[in-house]
PDB file of C-alpha atoms in Angstrom:
ATOM      1  CA  MET A   1      13.812 -18.487  50.280  1.00 53.00           C
ATOM      2  CA  TYR A   2      10.689 -19.909  48.678  1.00 59.00           C
ATOM      3  CA  LEU A   3       8.525 -17.743  46.362  1.00 54.00           C
ATOM      4  CA  PRO A   4       5.052 -18.955  45.518  1.00 60.00           C
ATOM      5  CA  ALA A   5       4.417 -19.925  41.899  1.00 57.00           C
ATOM      6  CA  ARG A   6       1.669 -17.308  41.671  1.00 60.00           C
ATOM      7  CA  LEU A   7       4.381 -14.621  42.017  1.00 55.00           C
ATOM      8  CA  ILE A   8       7.071 -16.236  39.896  1.00 57.00           C
ATOM      9  CA  ILE A   9       4.965 -16.905  36.807  1.00 60.00           C
ATOM     10  CA  PRO A  10       3.752 -13.301  36.311  1.00 56.00           C
ATOM     11  CA  ALA A  11       7.254 -11.977  37.023  1.00 55.00           C
ATOM     12  CA  LEU A  12       8.701 -14.396  34.479  1.00 50.00           C
ATOM     13  CA  ALA A  13       6.105 -13.352  31.898  1.00 53.00           C
ATOM     14  CA  VAL A  14       6.997  -9.674  32.376  1.00 53.00           C
ATOM     15  CA  LEU A  15      10.697 -10.461  32.127  1.00 51.00           C
ATOM     16  CA  LEU A  16      10.287 -12.487  28.933  1.00 51.00           C
ATOM     17  CA  THR A  17       8.101  -9.805  27.382  1.00 52.00           C
ATOM     18  CA  ALA A  18      10.728  -7.178  28.126  1.00 50.00           C
ATOM     19  CA  CYS A  19      13.397  -9.349  26.526  1.00 51.00           C
ATOM     20  CA  ALA A  20      11.405 -10.083  23.394  1.00 50.00           C
ATOM     21  CA  GLN A  21      12.974  -8.573  20.322  1.00 51.00           C
ATOM     22  CA  THR A  22      10.852  -6.497  18.049  1.00 46.00           C
ATOM     23  CA  GLN A  23      11.147  -7.116  14.371  1.00 52.00           C
ATOM     24  CA  ASN A  24      13.298  -4.397  12.889  1.00 50.00           C
ATOM     25  CA  LYS A  25      11.539  -3.333   9.738  1.00 49.00           C
ATOM     26  CA  PRO A  26      13.254  -0.674   7.661  1.00 53.00           C
ATOM     27  CA  VAL A  27      11.342   2.570   7.552  1.00 56.00           C
ATOM     28  CA  ALA A  28      10.551   3.646   4.016  1.00 64.00           C
ATOM     29  CA  VAL A  29      11.387   7.253   3.315  1.00 74.00           C
ATOM     30  CA  PHE A  30      10.848   9.573   0.388  1.00 80.00           C
ATOM     31  CA  SER A  31      12.908   8.275  -2.503  1.00 84.00           C
ATOM     32  CA  PRO A  32      14.098  10.570  -5.301  1.00 92.00           C
ATOM     33  CA  ALA A  33      14.605   7.505  -7.536  1.00 93.00           C
ATOM     34  CA  ALA A  34      11.042   6.362  -6.865  1.00 94.00           C
ATOM     35  CA  GLU A  35       9.781   9.893  -7.506  1.00 95.00           C
ATOM     36  CA  ALA A  36      11.530   9.939 -10.898  1.00 96.00           C
ATOM     37  CA  GLU A  37       9.963   6.592 -11.766  1.00 97.00           C
ATOM     38  CA  LEU A  38       6.587   7.779 -10.502  1.00 97.00           C
ATOM     39  CA  GLU A  39       6.853  10.844 -12.752  1.00 98.00           C
ATOM     40  CA  GLN A  40       7.356   8.540 -15.759  1.00 98.00           C
ATOM     41  CA  ILE A  41       4.300   6.548 -14.679  1.00 98.00           C
ATOM     42  CA  ARG A  42       2.213   9.713 -14.289  1.00 98.00           C
ATOM     43  CA  SER A  43       3.293  10.846 -17.740  1.00 98.00           C
ATOM     44  CA  ALA A  44       2.408   7.497 -19.317  1.00 98.00           C
ATOM     45  CA  PHE A  45      -0.981   7.552 -17.585  1.00 98.00           C
ATOM     46  CA  ASN A  46      -1.717  11.110 -18.729  1.00 98.00           C
ATOM     47  CA  GLU A  47      -0.816  10.096 -22.291  1.00 98.00           C
ATOM     48  CA  GLY A  48      -3.232   7.159 -22.095  1.00 98.00           C
ATOM     49  CA  ASP A  49      -0.433   4.584 -22.256  1.00 98.00           C
ATOM     50  CA  TYR A  50      -2.072   2.272 -19.722  1.00 98.00           C
ATOM     51  CA  SER A  51      -0.071  -0.802 -20.740  1.00 98.00           C
ATOM     52  CA  THR A  52       3.150   0.998 -19.835  1.00 98.00           C
ATOM     53  CA  VAL A  53       1.700   2.060 -16.472  1.00 98.00           C
ATOM     54  CA  ILE A  54       0.643  -1.503 -15.680  1.00 98.00           C
ATOM     55  CA  ARG A  55       3.981  -2.942 -16.766  1.00 98.00           C
ATOM     56  CA  GLN A  56       6.214  -0.321 -15.121  1.00 98.00           C
ATOM     57  CA  VAL A  57       4.498  -0.484 -11.727  1.00 98.00           C
ATOM     58  CA  GLY A  58       4.481  -4.273 -11.858  1.00 96.00           C
ATOM     59  CA  ARG A  59       8.179  -4.537 -12.676  1.00 97.00           C
ATOM     60  CA  SER A  60       9.493  -1.806 -10.393  1.00 96.00           C
ATOM     61  CA  SER A  61      11.954  -2.725  -7.683  1.00 94.00           C
ATOM     62  CA  THR A  62      12.221   0.901  -6.535  1.00 94.00           C
ATOM     63  CA  LEU A  63       8.593   1.681  -5.750  1.00 96.00           C
ATOM     64  CA  PRO A  64       7.859  -1.087  -3.206  1.00 95.00           C
ATOM     65  CA  ALA A  65      10.762   0.192  -1.077  1.00 93.00           C
ATOM     66  CA  ALA A  66       9.704   3.840  -1.386  1.00 94.00           C
ATOM     67  CA  ALA A  67       7.618   5.903   1.006  1.00 94.00           C
ATOM     68  CA  PRO A  68       4.072   4.536   1.380  1.00 95.00           C
ATOM     69  CA  ASN A  69       2.482   7.559  -0.305  1.00 94.00           C
ATOM     70  CA  GLN A  70       4.769   7.155  -3.333  1.00 96.00           C
ATOM     71  CA  TYR A  71       4.058   3.456  -3.716  1.00 96.00           C
ATOM     72  CA  SER A  72       0.329   3.862  -3.118  1.00 97.00           C
ATOM     73  CA  GLU A  73       0.151   6.533  -5.830  1.00 97.00           C
ATOM     74  CA  ALA A  74       1.831   4.171  -8.283  1.00 98.00           C
ATOM     75  CA  LEU A  75      -0.608   1.418  -7.297  1.00 98.00           C
ATOM     76  CA  LYS A  76      -3.499   3.870  -7.732  1.00 98.00           C
ATOM     77  CA  LEU A  77      -2.402   4.698 -11.280  1.00 98.00           C
ATOM     78  CA  GLN A  78      -2.008   1.000 -11.994  1.00 98.00           C
ATOM     79  CA  ALA A  79      -5.507   0.389 -10.599  1.00 98.00           C
ATOM     80  CA  PHE A  80      -6.927   3.155 -12.801  1.00 98.00           C
ATOM     81  CA  SER A  81      -5.165   1.595 -15.792  1.00 98.00           C
ATOM     82  CA  PHE A  82      -6.563  -1.850 -15.010  1.00 98.00           C
ATOM     83  CA  CYS A  83     -10.053  -0.367 -14.687  1.00 98.00           C
ATOM     84  CA  VAL A  84      -9.790   1.460 -18.008  1.00 97.00           C
ATOM     85  CA  ARG A  85      -8.646  -1.786 -19.645  1.00 97.00           C
ATOM     86  CA  GLU A  86     -11.670  -3.491 -18.027  1.00 96.00           C
ATOM     87  CA  TYR A  87      -9.635  -5.709 -15.708  1.00 97.00           C
ATOM     88  CA  THR A  88     -11.946  -4.980 -12.797  1.00 97.00           C
ATOM     89  CA  PHE A  89     -10.618  -7.712 -10.518  1.00 97.00           C
ATOM     90  CA  LEU A  90      -7.034  -6.477 -10.884  1.00 98.00           C
ATOM     91  CA  CYS A  91      -8.194  -2.887 -10.402  1.00 98.00           C
ATOM     92  CA  GLU A  92      -9.852  -3.890  -7.140  1.00 97.00           C
ATOM     93  CA  GLU A  93      -6.759  -5.810  -6.002  1.00 98.00           C
ATOM     94  CA  ARG A  94      -4.502  -2.794  -6.585  1.00 98.00           C
ATOM     95  CA  PHE A  95      -6.822  -0.547  -4.582  1.00 97.00           C
ATOM     96  CA  LYS A  96      -6.675  -3.089  -1.748  1.00 97.00           C
ATOM     97  CA  GLN A  97      -2.899  -3.196  -1.997  1.00 98.00           C
ATOM     98  CA  ALA A  98      -2.663   0.618  -1.968  1.00 97.00           C
ATOM     99  CA  ARG A  99      -4.776   0.739   1.193  1.00 96.00           C
ATOM    100  CA  ALA A 100      -2.605  -1.948   2.810  1.00 96.00           C
ATOM    101  CA  VAL A 101       0.616  -0.111   1.926  1.00 95.00           C
ATOM    102  CA  ASP A 102      -0.701   3.299   2.970  1.00 95.00           C
ATOM    103  CA  PRO A 103      -3.536   3.187   5.543  1.00 93.00           C
ATOM    104  CA  GLY A 104      -4.266   6.859   4.805  1.00 92.00           C
ATOM    105  CA  PHE A 105      -4.778   6.153   1.104  1.00 95.00           C
ATOM    106  CA  THR A 106      -7.935   7.595  -0.368  1.00 95.00           C
ATOM    107  CA  LEU A 107      -9.062   9.005  -3.679  1.00 96.00           C
ATOM    108  CA  ALA A 108      -9.764  12.667  -4.254  1.00 95.00           C
ATOM    109  CA  GLN A 109     -13.463  13.471  -4.609  1.00 94.00           C
ATOM    110  CA  ALA A 110     -13.149  13.909  -8.392  1.00 94.00           C
ATOM    111  CA  GLU A 111     -11.423  10.521  -8.664  1.00 95.00           C
ATOM    112  CA  ARG A 112     -14.111   8.878  -6.540  1.00 94.00           C
ATOM    113  CA  GLY A 113     -16.762  10.173  -8.901  1.00 94.00           C
ATOM    114  CA  HIS A 114     -15.126   8.686 -11.981  1.00 96.00           C
ATOM    115  CA  PRO A 115     -17.563   6.313 -13.723  1.00 96.00           C
ATOM    116  CA  THR A 116     -14.945   3.635 -14.414  1.00 96.00           C
ATOM    117  CA  TRP A 117     -12.857   3.283 -11.259  1.00 96.00           C
ATOM    118  CA  GLY A 118     -15.007   5.166  -8.747  1.00 96.00           C
ATOM    119  CA  PRO A 119     -17.437   2.284  -8.109  1.00 96.00           C
ATOM    120  CA  VAL A 120     -14.570  -0.211  -7.818  1.00 96.00           C
ATOM    121  CA  TYR A 121     -12.803   1.966  -5.257  1.00 96.00           C
ATOM    122  CA  GLU A 122     -16.032   2.508  -3.307  1.00 95.00           C
ATOM    123  CA  LYS A 123     -16.529  -1.256  -3.154  1.00 94.00           C
ATOM    124  CA  VAL A 124     -13.021  -1.715  -1.721  1.00 93.00           C
ATOM    125  CA  ALA A 125     -13.321   1.243   0.655  1.00 90.00           C
ATOM    126  CA  GLY A 126     -16.677  -0.010   1.918  1.00 88.00           C
ATOM    127  CA  ALA A 127     -15.372  -3.523   2.511  1.00 69.00           C
ATOM    128  CA  GLN A 128     -12.316  -2.436   4.513  1.00 60.00           C
ATOM    129  CA  PRO A 129     -12.309  -0.220   7.586  1.00 52.00           C
TER     130      PRO A 129
END
């Protein structure tokens, strides 16, 4: 039995699509270890120890594997710390990274109005959908 090529090619495409493997990416879930580390970072930030915030977020192996909202909060505090230290480019990059990690990431209204990091965040938020 002969099947025309115009029927075989679409059928083959459907078959190959159905057989294609999806990339199994581990789903990040809430991490108590990341939360403990995040609490240390919050404490350092609230004490004005911005160097520790920058260093701890940058060196963490726990936070990148944590839930997106945990990691994005750490990146936010690192961004704030970079802004306060007048590293505007790095502040902007961390806001971009936080938005990439957690598409729902946004600053609270009071944070958006901050004179140091508010304009940097608004620039990033305006440049990305």
